[in-house]
Amino acid sequence: MTHHIVLVGLSGAGKSSAGKAAAAKAGVPFVDLDEEIAAASGKTIPAMFDAWGEPGFREIETVVTETVLARNPAVIATGAGWIATARNRALLLSRGRIIYLRVGAQTAAARLGEHHGRPMLVGGATIERLRQLEAERAALYELADATIDTEGLSLQQVTDKLADLIKVFRGEK
């Protein structure tokens, strides 16, 4: 694989779960960017948001993105807001392809459950907040090189579609 495959989409789209399984199925490395950020900072994502707010978290996210992109190509699951940072998108330009895992707010909320621990979704009204974030980021998500609509699909179906697309991007299909 010559390029990274970067997964974007709302929380609950399957970036981490389907991404990890699809990478394994395609025989390529997998990186969960939020796990890398937590390891680099020594804090959980919610603790970073509490300590530094979203701007401070986004700064660390960009530094870690640069580090991960300097490594050998992998499938990278990003946080839902990763794509909203212009620097992140610019870092990826010549080093990766973006796959948008599209999911509706209602489905995403159901997949996340009530105790999701997502800082951008704190408080009540998760579906409304997901709708708002989806609307704010829709044009950015559509910049992706490919889209998989995950609505109505099982985790296995999303995994299979994603693994096939990874193989296409690797030139295997």
PDB file of C-alpha atoms in Angstrom:
ATOM      1  CA  MET A   1       0.000   0.000   0.000  1.00  0.00           C
ATOM      2  CA  THR A   2       1.505   3.325  -0.994  1.00  0.00           C
ATOM      3  CA  HIS A   3      -1.028   5.633   0.642  1.00  0.00           C
ATOM      4  CA  HIS A   4      -2.780   5.797   3.964  1.00  0.00           C
ATOM      5  CA  ILE A   5      -6.518   5.107   3.973  1.00  0.00           C
ATOM      6  CA  VAL A   6      -8.194   7.614   6.288  1.00  0.00           C
ATOM      7  CA  LEU A   7     -11.692   6.921   7.579  1.00  0.00           C
ATOM      8  CA  VAL A   8     -13.973   9.865   8.335  1.00  0.00           C
ATOM      9  CA  GLY A   9     -17.585  10.214   9.444  1.00  0.00           C
ATOM     10  CA  LEU A  10     -19.791  10.884  12.425  1.00  0.00           C
ATOM     11  CA  SER A  11     -19.292   9.125  15.729  1.00  0.00           C
ATOM     12  CA  GLY A  12     -21.005   5.781  15.417  1.00  0.00           C
ATOM     13  CA  ALA A  13     -20.256   5.366  11.703  1.00  0.00           C
ATOM     14  CA  GLY A  14     -17.938   2.406  12.342  1.00  0.00           C
ATOM     15  CA  LYS A  15     -14.552   4.015  11.730  1.00  0.00           C
ATOM     16  CA  SER A  16     -12.852   2.203  14.609  1.00  0.00           C
ATOM     17  CA  SER A  17     -14.773  -1.068  14.710  1.00  0.00           C
ATOM     18  CA  ALA A  18     -15.224  -1.703  10.980  1.00  0.00           C
ATOM     19  CA  GLY A  19     -11.895  -0.032  10.223  1.00  0.00           C
ATOM     20  CA  LYS A  20      -9.931  -2.380  12.446  1.00  0.00           C
ATOM     21  CA  ALA A  21     -11.704  -5.477  11.121  1.00  0.00           C
ATOM     22  CA  ALA A  22     -11.422  -4.362   7.478  1.00  0.00           C
ATOM     23  CA  ALA A  23      -7.719  -3.576   7.829  1.00  0.00           C
ATOM     24  CA  ALA A  24      -7.135  -7.045   9.266  1.00  0.00           C
ATOM     25  CA  LYS A  25      -9.163  -8.618   6.458  1.00  0.00           C
ATOM     26  CA  ALA A  26      -7.189  -6.648   3.857  1.00  0.00           C
ATOM     27  CA  GLY A  27      -3.898  -7.478   5.584  1.00  0.00           C
ATOM     28  CA  VAL A  28      -2.833  -3.917   6.316  1.00  0.00           C
ATOM     29  CA  PRO A  29      -1.952  -2.107   9.558  1.00  0.00           C
ATOM     30  CA  PHE A  30      -4.647  -0.242  11.485  1.00  0.00           C
ATOM     31  CA  VAL A  31      -4.272   2.917  13.571  1.00  0.00           C
ATOM     32  CA  ASP A  32      -6.965   4.409  15.801  1.00  0.00           C
ATOM     33  CA  LEU A  33      -5.984   8.076  15.890  1.00  0.00           C
ATOM     34  CA  ASP A  34      -7.835   8.748  19.166  1.00  0.00           C
ATOM     35  CA  GLU A  35      -5.856   5.943  20.836  1.00  0.00           C
ATOM     36  CA  GLU A  36      -2.623   7.435  19.470  1.00  0.00           C
ATOM     37  CA  ILE A  37      -3.609  10.882  20.764  1.00  0.00           C
ATOM     38  CA  ALA A  38      -4.431   9.493  24.218  1.00  0.00           C
ATOM     39  CA  ALA A  39      -1.115   7.609  24.343  1.00  0.00           C
ATOM     40  CA  ALA A  40       0.860  10.683  23.257  1.00  0.00           C
ATOM     41  CA  SER A  41      -0.812  13.006  25.761  1.00  0.00           C
ATOM     42  CA  GLY A  42      -1.239  10.582  28.648  1.00  0.00           C
ATOM     43  CA  LYS A  43      -4.875  11.697  28.956  1.00  0.00           C
ATOM     44  CA  THR A  44      -8.207  10.355  27.795  1.00  0.00           C
ATOM     45  CA  ILE A  45     -10.006  12.268  25.049  1.00  0.00           C
ATOM     46  CA  PRO A  46     -12.667  13.572  27.504  1.00  0.00           C
ATOM     47  CA  ALA A  47      -9.898  14.665  29.916  1.00  0.00           C
ATOM     48  CA  MET A  48      -8.172  16.569  27.103  1.00  0.00           C
ATOM     49  CA  PHE A  49     -11.415  18.355  26.219  1.00  0.00           C
ATOM     50  CA  ASP A  50     -11.922  19.199  29.903  1.00  0.00           C
ATOM     51  CA  ALA A  51      -8.356  20.482  30.320  1.00  0.00           C
ATOM     52  CA  TRP A  52      -7.789  22.281  27.025  1.00  0.00           C
ATOM     53  CA  GLY A  53     -11.147  22.561  25.304  1.00  0.00           C
ATOM     54  CA  GLU A  54     -11.698  21.607  21.701  1.00  0.00           C
ATOM     55  CA  PRO A  55      -9.012  23.988  20.316  1.00  0.00           C
ATOM     56  CA  GLY A  56      -6.307  22.443  22.522  1.00  0.00           C
ATOM     57  CA  PHE A  57      -7.408  18.947  21.607  1.00  0.00           C
ATOM     58  CA  ARG A  58      -7.393  19.802  17.882  1.00  0.00           C
ATOM     59  CA  GLU A  59      -3.794  21.065  18.151  1.00  0.00           C
ATOM     60  CA  ILE A  60      -2.650  17.757  19.639  1.00  0.00           C
ATOM     61  CA  GLU A  61      -4.740  15.863  17.086  1.00  0.00           C
ATOM     62  CA  THR A  62      -2.886  17.606  14.244  1.00  0.00           C
ATOM     63  CA  VAL A  63       0.556  16.901  15.751  1.00  0.00           C
ATOM     64  CA  VAL A  64      -0.323  13.222  16.169  1.00  0.00           C
ATOM     65  CA  THR A  65      -1.799  13.119  12.655  1.00  0.00           C
ATOM     66  CA  GLU A  66       1.515  14.338  11.276  1.00  0.00           C
ATOM     67  CA  THR A  67       3.383  11.663  13.245  1.00  0.00           C
ATOM     68  CA  VAL A  68       1.065   8.869  12.091  1.00  0.00           C
ATOM     69  CA  LEU A  69       1.203   9.981   8.457  1.00  0.00           C
ATOM     70  CA  ALA A  70       5.020   9.838   8.575  1.00  0.00           C
ATOM     71  CA  ARG A  71       4.820   6.104   9.306  1.00  0.00           C
ATOM     72  CA  ASN A  72       4.260   3.268   6.868  1.00  0.00           C
ATOM     73  CA  PRO A  73       0.819   3.387   5.204  1.00  0.00           C
ATOM     74  CA  ALA A  74      -2.098   2.135   7.297  1.00  0.00           C
ATOM     75  CA  VAL A  75      -5.845   2.342   7.632  1.00  0.00           C
ATOM     76  CA  ILE A  76      -6.434   5.244  10.026  1.00  0.00           C
ATOM     77  CA  ALA A  77      -9.665   5.769  11.967  1.00  0.00           C
ATOM     78  CA  THR A  78     -10.013   9.447  12.808  1.00  0.00           C
ATOM     79  CA  GLY A  79     -12.220  11.180  15.306  1.00  0.00           C
ATOM     80  CA  ALA A  80     -15.467  12.562  13.901  1.00  0.00           C
ATOM     81  CA  GLY A  81     -14.207  16.159  13.894  1.00  0.00           C
ATOM     82  CA  TRP A  82     -10.760  15.440  12.419  1.00  0.00           C
ATOM     83  CA  ILE A  83     -11.792  16.488   8.917  1.00  0.00           C
ATOM     84  CA  ALA A  84     -12.902  19.951  10.111  1.00  0.00           C
ATOM     85  CA  THR A  85      -9.270  20.970  10.697  1.00  0.00           C
ATOM     86  CA  ALA A  86      -7.818  22.319   7.450  1.00  0.00           C
ATOM     87  CA  ARG A  87      -4.256  21.438   8.487  1.00  0.00           C
ATOM     88  CA  ASN A  88      -5.230  17.777   8.898  1.00  0.00           C
ATOM     89  CA  ARG A  89      -6.670  17.692   5.388  1.00  0.00           C
ATOM     90  CA  ALA A  90      -3.594  19.430   3.996  1.00  0.00           C
ATOM     91  CA  LEU A  91      -1.256  16.943   5.687  1.00  0.00           C
ATOM     92  CA  LEU A  92      -3.088  14.119   3.951  1.00  0.00           C
ATOM     93  CA  LEU A  93      -3.074  15.559   0.417  1.00  0.00           C
ATOM     94  CA  SER A  94      -0.249  13.520  -1.093  1.00  0.00           C
ATOM     95  CA  ARG A  95      -0.176  10.761   1.506  1.00  0.00           C
ATOM     96  CA  GLY A  96      -3.628   9.301   1.654  1.00  0.00           C
ATOM     97  CA  ARG A  97      -7.102   8.584   0.430  1.00  0.00           C
ATOM     98  CA  ILE A  98     -10.235   9.386   2.412  1.00  0.00           C
ATOM     99  CA  ILE A  99     -13.190   7.049   2.823  1.00  0.00           C
ATOM    100  CA  TYR A 100     -16.337   8.568   4.272  1.00  0.00           C
ATOM    101  CA  LEU A 101     -18.462   6.174   6.298  1.00  0.00           C
ATOM    102  CA  ARG A 102     -21.839   7.870   6.044  1.00  0.00           C
ATOM    103  CA  VAL A 103     -24.403   7.304   8.800  1.00  0.00           C
ATOM    104  CA  GLY A 104     -27.529   9.198   9.766  1.00  0.00           C
ATOM    105  CA  ALA A 105     -27.769  10.882  13.137  1.00  0.00           C
ATOM    106  CA  GLN A 106     -30.496   8.567  14.419  1.00  0.00           C
ATOM    107  CA  THR A 107     -28.553   5.417  13.512  1.00  0.00           C
ATOM    108  CA  ALA A 108     -25.329   6.868  14.929  1.00  0.00           C
ATOM    109  CA  ALA A 109     -27.042   7.707  18.225  1.00  0.00           C
ATOM    110  CA  ALA A 110     -28.478   4.189  18.452  1.00  0.00           C
ATOM    111  CA  ARG A 111     -25.059   2.650  17.788  1.00  0.00           C
ATOM    112  CA  LEU A 112     -23.372   4.866  20.385  1.00  0.00           C
ATOM    113  CA  GLY A 113     -25.915   4.260  23.129  1.00  0.00           C
ATOM    114  CA  GLU A 114     -26.474   6.512  26.118  1.00  0.00           C
ATOM    115  CA  HIS A 115     -23.041   6.184  27.736  1.00  0.00           C
ATOM    116  CA  HIS A 116     -20.841   6.957  24.754  1.00  0.00           C
ATOM    117  CA  GLY A 117     -18.259   9.196  26.477  1.00  0.00           C
ATOM    118  CA  ARG A 118     -17.873  11.450  23.411  1.00  0.00           C
ATOM    119  CA  PRO A 119     -16.929  15.001  24.466  1.00  0.00           C
ATOM    120  CA  MET A 120     -18.562  16.620  21.444  1.00  0.00           C
ATOM    121  CA  LEU A 121     -21.835  14.915  22.384  1.00  0.00           C
ATOM    122  CA  VAL A 122     -21.990  15.703  26.112  1.00  0.00           C
ATOM    123  CA  GLY A 123     -25.333  16.559  27.601  1.00  0.00           C
ATOM    124  CA  GLY A 124     -28.687  15.386  26.342  1.00  0.00           C
ATOM    125  CA  ALA A 125     -30.157  15.471  22.863  1.00  0.00           C
ATOM    126  CA  THR A 126     -27.473  13.322  21.219  1.00  0.00           C
ATOM    127  CA  ILE A 127     -29.493  12.927  18.006  1.00  0.00           C
ATOM    128  CA  GLU A 128     -29.942  16.688  17.670  1.00  0.00           C
ATOM    129  CA  ARG A 129     -26.242  17.310  18.307  1.00  0.00           C
ATOM    130  CA  LEU A 130     -25.276  14.634  15.762  1.00  0.00           C
ATOM    131  CA  ARG A 131     -27.593  16.265  13.209  1.00  0.00           C
ATOM    132  CA  GLN A 132     -25.950  19.605  13.867  1.00  0.00           C
ATOM    133  CA  LEU A 133     -22.432  18.170  13.503  1.00  0.00           C
ATOM    134  CA  GLU A 134     -23.454  16.280  10.366  1.00  0.00           C
ATOM    135  CA  ALA A 135     -24.783  19.506   8.814  1.00  0.00           C
ATOM    136  CA  GLU A 136     -21.650  21.449   9.790  1.00  0.00           C
ATOM    137  CA  ARG A 137     -19.297  18.831   8.336  1.00  0.00           C
ATOM    138  CA  ALA A 138     -21.312  17.497   5.385  1.00  0.00           C
ATOM    139  CA  ALA A 139     -19.371  19.400   2.709  1.00  0.00           C
ATOM    140  CA  LEU A 140     -16.064  18.298   4.245  1.00  0.00           C
ATOM    141  CA  TYR A 141     -17.112  14.656   4.448  1.00  0.00           C
ATOM    142  CA  GLU A 142     -18.094  14.828   0.779  1.00  0.00           C
ATOM    143  CA  LEU A 143     -14.463  15.652  -0.108  1.00  0.00           C
ATOM    144  CA  ALA A 144     -13.723  11.962   0.423  1.00  0.00           C
ATOM    145  CA  ASP A 145     -12.345   9.838  -2.382  1.00  0.00           C
ATOM    146  CA  ALA A 146     -15.078   7.259  -1.731  1.00  0.00           C
ATOM    147  CA  THR A 147     -18.203   6.885   0.408  1.00  0.00           C
ATOM    148  CA  ILE A 148     -19.775   3.856   2.033  1.00  0.00           C
ATOM    149  CA  ASP A 149     -23.343   4.376   3.197  1.00  0.00           C
ATOM    150  CA  THR A 150     -23.554   2.354   6.425  1.00  0.00           C
ATOM    151  CA  GLU A 151     -27.301   2.852   6.988  1.00  0.00           C
ATOM    152  CA  GLY A 152     -29.043  -0.462   7.450  1.00  0.00           C
ATOM    153  CA  LEU A 153     -25.805  -2.434   7.234  1.00  0.00           C
ATOM    154  CA  SER A 154     -24.434  -4.766   9.879  1.00  0.00           C
ATOM    155  CA  LEU A 155     -20.905  -4.304  11.165  1.00  0.00           C
ATOM    156  CA  GLN A 156     -19.855  -7.296   9.050  1.00  0.00           C
ATOM    157  CA  GLN A 157     -21.369  -5.782   5.910  1.00  0.00           C
ATOM    158  CA  VAL A 158     -19.606  -2.458   6.507  1.00  0.00           C
ATOM    159  CA  THR A 159     -16.370  -4.338   7.206  1.00  0.00           C
ATOM    160  CA  ASP A 160     -16.656  -6.320   3.967  1.00  0.00           C
ATOM    161  CA  LYS A 161     -17.407  -3.244   1.847  1.00  0.00           C
ATOM    162  CA  LEU A 162     -14.565  -1.339   3.477  1.00  0.00           C
ATOM    163  CA  ALA A 163     -12.081  -4.205   3.035  1.00  0.00           C
ATOM    164  CA  ASP A 164     -13.009  -4.415  -0.657  1.00  0.00           C
ATOM    165  CA  LEU A 165     -12.496  -0.667  -1.076  1.00  0.00           C
ATOM    166  CA  ILE A 166      -9.133  -0.818   0.701  1.00  0.00           C
ATOM    167  CA  LYS A 167      -8.080  -3.521  -1.760  1.00  0.00           C
ATOM    168  CA  VAL A 168      -9.210  -1.325  -4.683  1.00  0.00           C
ATOM    169  CA  PHE A 169      -7.157   1.594  -3.350  1.00  0.00           C
ATOM    170  CA  ARG A 170      -4.195  -0.770  -2.977  1.00  0.00           C
ATOM    171  CA  GLY A 171      -4.585  -1.814  -6.619  1.00  0.00           C
ATOM    172  CA  GLU A 172      -5.584  -5.390  -5.770  1.00  0.00           C
ATOM    173  CA  LYS A 173      -9.028  -5.350  -7.395  1.00  0.00           C
TER     174      LYS A 173
END
